[in-house]
CSV table of C-alpha atoms in Angstrom, one decimal:
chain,number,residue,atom,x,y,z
A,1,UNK,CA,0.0,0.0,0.0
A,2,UNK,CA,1.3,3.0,-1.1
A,3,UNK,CA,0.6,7.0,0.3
A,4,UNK,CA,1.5,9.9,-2.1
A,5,UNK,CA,0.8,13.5,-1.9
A,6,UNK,CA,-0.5,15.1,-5.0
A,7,UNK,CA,-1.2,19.1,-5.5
A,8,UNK,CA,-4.9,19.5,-6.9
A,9,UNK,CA,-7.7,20.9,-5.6
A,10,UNK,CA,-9.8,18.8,-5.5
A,11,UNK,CA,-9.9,14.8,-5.9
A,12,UNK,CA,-11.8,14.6,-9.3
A,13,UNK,CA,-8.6,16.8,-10.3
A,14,UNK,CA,-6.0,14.1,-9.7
A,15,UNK,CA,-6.9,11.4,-12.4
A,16,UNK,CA,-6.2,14.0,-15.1
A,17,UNK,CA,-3.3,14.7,-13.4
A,18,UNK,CA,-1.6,12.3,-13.0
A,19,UNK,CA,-2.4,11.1,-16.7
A,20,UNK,CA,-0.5,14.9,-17.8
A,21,UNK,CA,2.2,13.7,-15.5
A,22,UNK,CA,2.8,10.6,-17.8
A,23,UNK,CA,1.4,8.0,-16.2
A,24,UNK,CA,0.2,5.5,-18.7
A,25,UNK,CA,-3.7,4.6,-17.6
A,26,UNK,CA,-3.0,0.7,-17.8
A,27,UNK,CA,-0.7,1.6,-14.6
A,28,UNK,CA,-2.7,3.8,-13.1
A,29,UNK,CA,-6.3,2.5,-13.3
A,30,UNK,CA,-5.6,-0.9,-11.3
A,31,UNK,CA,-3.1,0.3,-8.9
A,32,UNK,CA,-5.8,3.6,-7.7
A,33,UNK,CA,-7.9,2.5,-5.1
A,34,UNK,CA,-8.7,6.0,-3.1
A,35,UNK,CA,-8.2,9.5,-3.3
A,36,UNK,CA,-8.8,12.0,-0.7
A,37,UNK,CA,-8.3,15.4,-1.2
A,38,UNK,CA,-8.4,18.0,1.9
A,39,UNK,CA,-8.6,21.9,3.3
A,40,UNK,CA,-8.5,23.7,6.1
A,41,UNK,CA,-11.1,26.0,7.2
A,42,UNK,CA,-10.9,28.4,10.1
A,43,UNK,CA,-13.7,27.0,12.8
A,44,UNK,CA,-16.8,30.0,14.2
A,45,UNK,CA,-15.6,30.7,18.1
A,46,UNK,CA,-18.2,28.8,19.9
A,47,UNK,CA,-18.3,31.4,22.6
A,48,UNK,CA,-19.4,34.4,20.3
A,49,UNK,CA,-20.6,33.3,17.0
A,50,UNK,CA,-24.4,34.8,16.8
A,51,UNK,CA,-26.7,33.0,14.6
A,52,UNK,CA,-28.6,35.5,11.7
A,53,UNK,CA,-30.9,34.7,8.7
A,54,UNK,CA,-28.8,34.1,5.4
A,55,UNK,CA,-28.7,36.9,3.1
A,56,UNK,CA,-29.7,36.2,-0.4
A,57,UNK,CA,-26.6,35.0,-2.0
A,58,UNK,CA,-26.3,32.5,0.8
A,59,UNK,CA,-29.2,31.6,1.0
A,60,UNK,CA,-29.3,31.0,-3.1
A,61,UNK,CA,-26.0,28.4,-2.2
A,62,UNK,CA,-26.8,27.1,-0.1
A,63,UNK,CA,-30.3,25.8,-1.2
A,64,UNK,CA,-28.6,25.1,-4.2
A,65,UNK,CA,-26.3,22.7,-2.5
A,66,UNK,CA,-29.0,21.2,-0.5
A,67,UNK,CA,-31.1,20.1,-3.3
A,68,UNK,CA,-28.3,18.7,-5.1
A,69,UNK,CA,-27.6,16.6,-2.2
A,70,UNK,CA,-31.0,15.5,-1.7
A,71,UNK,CA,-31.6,14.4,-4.9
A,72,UNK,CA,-28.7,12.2,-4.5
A,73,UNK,CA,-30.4,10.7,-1.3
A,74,UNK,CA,-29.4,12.5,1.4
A,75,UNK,CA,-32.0,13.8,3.9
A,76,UNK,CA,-30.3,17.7,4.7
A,77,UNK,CA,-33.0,20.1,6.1
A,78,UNK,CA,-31.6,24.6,5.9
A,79,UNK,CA,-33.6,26.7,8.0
A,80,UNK,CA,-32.3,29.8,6.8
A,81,UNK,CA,-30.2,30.3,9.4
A,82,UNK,CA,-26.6,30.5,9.3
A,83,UNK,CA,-23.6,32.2,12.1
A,84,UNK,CA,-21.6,34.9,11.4
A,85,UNK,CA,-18.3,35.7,13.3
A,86,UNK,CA,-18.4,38.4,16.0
A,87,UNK,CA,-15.4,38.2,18.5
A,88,UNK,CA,-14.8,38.0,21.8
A,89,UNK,CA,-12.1,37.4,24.3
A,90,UNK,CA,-12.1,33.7,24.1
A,91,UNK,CA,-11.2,33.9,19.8
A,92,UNK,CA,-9.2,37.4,20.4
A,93,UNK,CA,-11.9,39.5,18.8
A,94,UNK,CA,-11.2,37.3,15.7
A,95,UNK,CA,-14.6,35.5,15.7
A,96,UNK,CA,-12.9,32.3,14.9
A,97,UNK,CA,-11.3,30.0,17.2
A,98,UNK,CA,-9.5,26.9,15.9
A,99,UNK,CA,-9.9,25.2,12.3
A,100,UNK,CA,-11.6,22.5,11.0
A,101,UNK,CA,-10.8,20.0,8.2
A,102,UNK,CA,-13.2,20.1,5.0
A,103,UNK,CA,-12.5,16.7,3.0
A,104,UNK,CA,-14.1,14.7,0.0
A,105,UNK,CA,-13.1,10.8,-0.5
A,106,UNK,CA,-13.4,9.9,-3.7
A,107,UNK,CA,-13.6,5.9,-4.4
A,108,UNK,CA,-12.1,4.5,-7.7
A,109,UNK,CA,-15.4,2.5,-8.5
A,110,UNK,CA,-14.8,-0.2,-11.6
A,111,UNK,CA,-16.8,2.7,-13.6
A,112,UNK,CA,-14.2,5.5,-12.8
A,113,UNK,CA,-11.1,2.4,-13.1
A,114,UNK,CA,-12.3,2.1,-16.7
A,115,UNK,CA,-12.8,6.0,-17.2
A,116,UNK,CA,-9.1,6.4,-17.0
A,117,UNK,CA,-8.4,4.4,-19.5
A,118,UNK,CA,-10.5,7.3,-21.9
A,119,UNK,CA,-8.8,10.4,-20.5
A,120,UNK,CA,-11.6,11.4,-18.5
A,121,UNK,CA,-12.0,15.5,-17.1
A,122,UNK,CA,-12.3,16.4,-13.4
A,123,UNK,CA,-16.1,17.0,-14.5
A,124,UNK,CA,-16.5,13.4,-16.1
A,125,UNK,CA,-15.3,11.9,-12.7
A,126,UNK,CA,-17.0,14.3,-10.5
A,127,UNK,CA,-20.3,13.7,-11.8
A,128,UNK,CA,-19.8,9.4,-11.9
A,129,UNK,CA,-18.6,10.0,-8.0
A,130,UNK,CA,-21.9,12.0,-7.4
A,131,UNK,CA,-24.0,9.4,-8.8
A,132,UNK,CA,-22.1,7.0,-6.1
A,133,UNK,CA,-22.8,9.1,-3.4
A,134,UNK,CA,-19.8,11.1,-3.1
A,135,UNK,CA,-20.1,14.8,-1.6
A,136,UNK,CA,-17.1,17.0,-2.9
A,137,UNK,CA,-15.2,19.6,-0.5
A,138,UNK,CA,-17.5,22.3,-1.6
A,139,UNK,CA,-20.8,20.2,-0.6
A,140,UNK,CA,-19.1,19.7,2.6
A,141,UNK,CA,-17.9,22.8,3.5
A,142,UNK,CA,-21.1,23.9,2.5
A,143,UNK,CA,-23.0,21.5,5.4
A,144,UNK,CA,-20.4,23.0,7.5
A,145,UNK,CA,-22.0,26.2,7.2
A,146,UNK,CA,-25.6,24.7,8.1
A,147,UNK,CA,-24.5,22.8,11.1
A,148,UNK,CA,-22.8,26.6,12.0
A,149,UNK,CA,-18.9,25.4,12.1
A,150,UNK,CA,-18.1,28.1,9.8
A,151,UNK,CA,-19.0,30.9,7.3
A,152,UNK,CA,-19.4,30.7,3.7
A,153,UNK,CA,-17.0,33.4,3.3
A,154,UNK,CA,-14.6,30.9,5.0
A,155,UNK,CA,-16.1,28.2,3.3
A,156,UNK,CA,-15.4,30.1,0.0
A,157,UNK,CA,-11.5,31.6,1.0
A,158,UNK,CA,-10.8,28.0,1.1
A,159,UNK,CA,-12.2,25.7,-1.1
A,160,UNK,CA,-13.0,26.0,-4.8
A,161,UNK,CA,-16.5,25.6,-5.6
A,162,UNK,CA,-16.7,22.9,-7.9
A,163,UNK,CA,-19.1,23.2,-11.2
């Protein structure tokens, strides 16, 4: 079993690139097996963060996110409600105290093993991995925000939203 680092952003990335890097697909496709890709976001201060109704763009997001993820069978409920930071003596009058880690595992399924052998794009692989039930680092950070771990200003600093 082998662990390699890999700079993308996000795991749907690293097929293609590993197939620029000159990997032949007949040595990659049977030797992948999982790829997770990872951020950092800074977490709300659980002392002072003060829950508010999302503004418009949020709320437009972050519904958007929600039924995307419903549709693929999970059960996530938004109230409208999200935090915001505010500061206090506990975060330094930062608002944030701490981070969190935003990740997406994506599982190299026989249909994304036989992709590679076609050159597939980040898109081609991100929407087979939806189908299976994966939830990229943008849908995750984006849950974040609704269980109020963090902003999507933070969410958005961070991660790149994906398609």
């Amino acid at each position: 079993l082998v662990f390699s680092t890999l700079h993308t952003n996000s795991a749907s990335d690293s097929i293609p690139r590993l197939l620029n890097m000159g990997i032949r697909p007949f040595i990659l496709a049977p030797s992948l097996r999982c790829i997770v890709a990872q951020r950092l976001a800074r977490r709300l201060c659980p002392n002072c963060k003060k829950k508010r109704q999302a503004n418009q763009s949020e709320m437009a997001e972050i519904s958007r996110v929600v039924e995307n993820l419903n549709l693929r069978g999970e059960q996530i409920e938004f109230d409208g409600m999200v935090y915001e930071a505010c500061g206090c003596s506990e975060c330094s009058n930062i608002g944030y105290k701490g981070q969190m880690l935003i990740a997406e595992v994506l599982y190299i399924t026989d249909e994304i093993r036989q992709m590679v052998y076609s050159s597939p794009t980040s898109k081609d692989i991100l929407d087979v991995a939806h189908r299976n039930g994966m939830r990229d680092m943008w849908e995750e950070g984006v849950c974040r925000v609704i269980r109020g771990d963090s902003t999507i200003d933070e969410i958005a600093r961070n991660i790149e939203r994906q398609y």
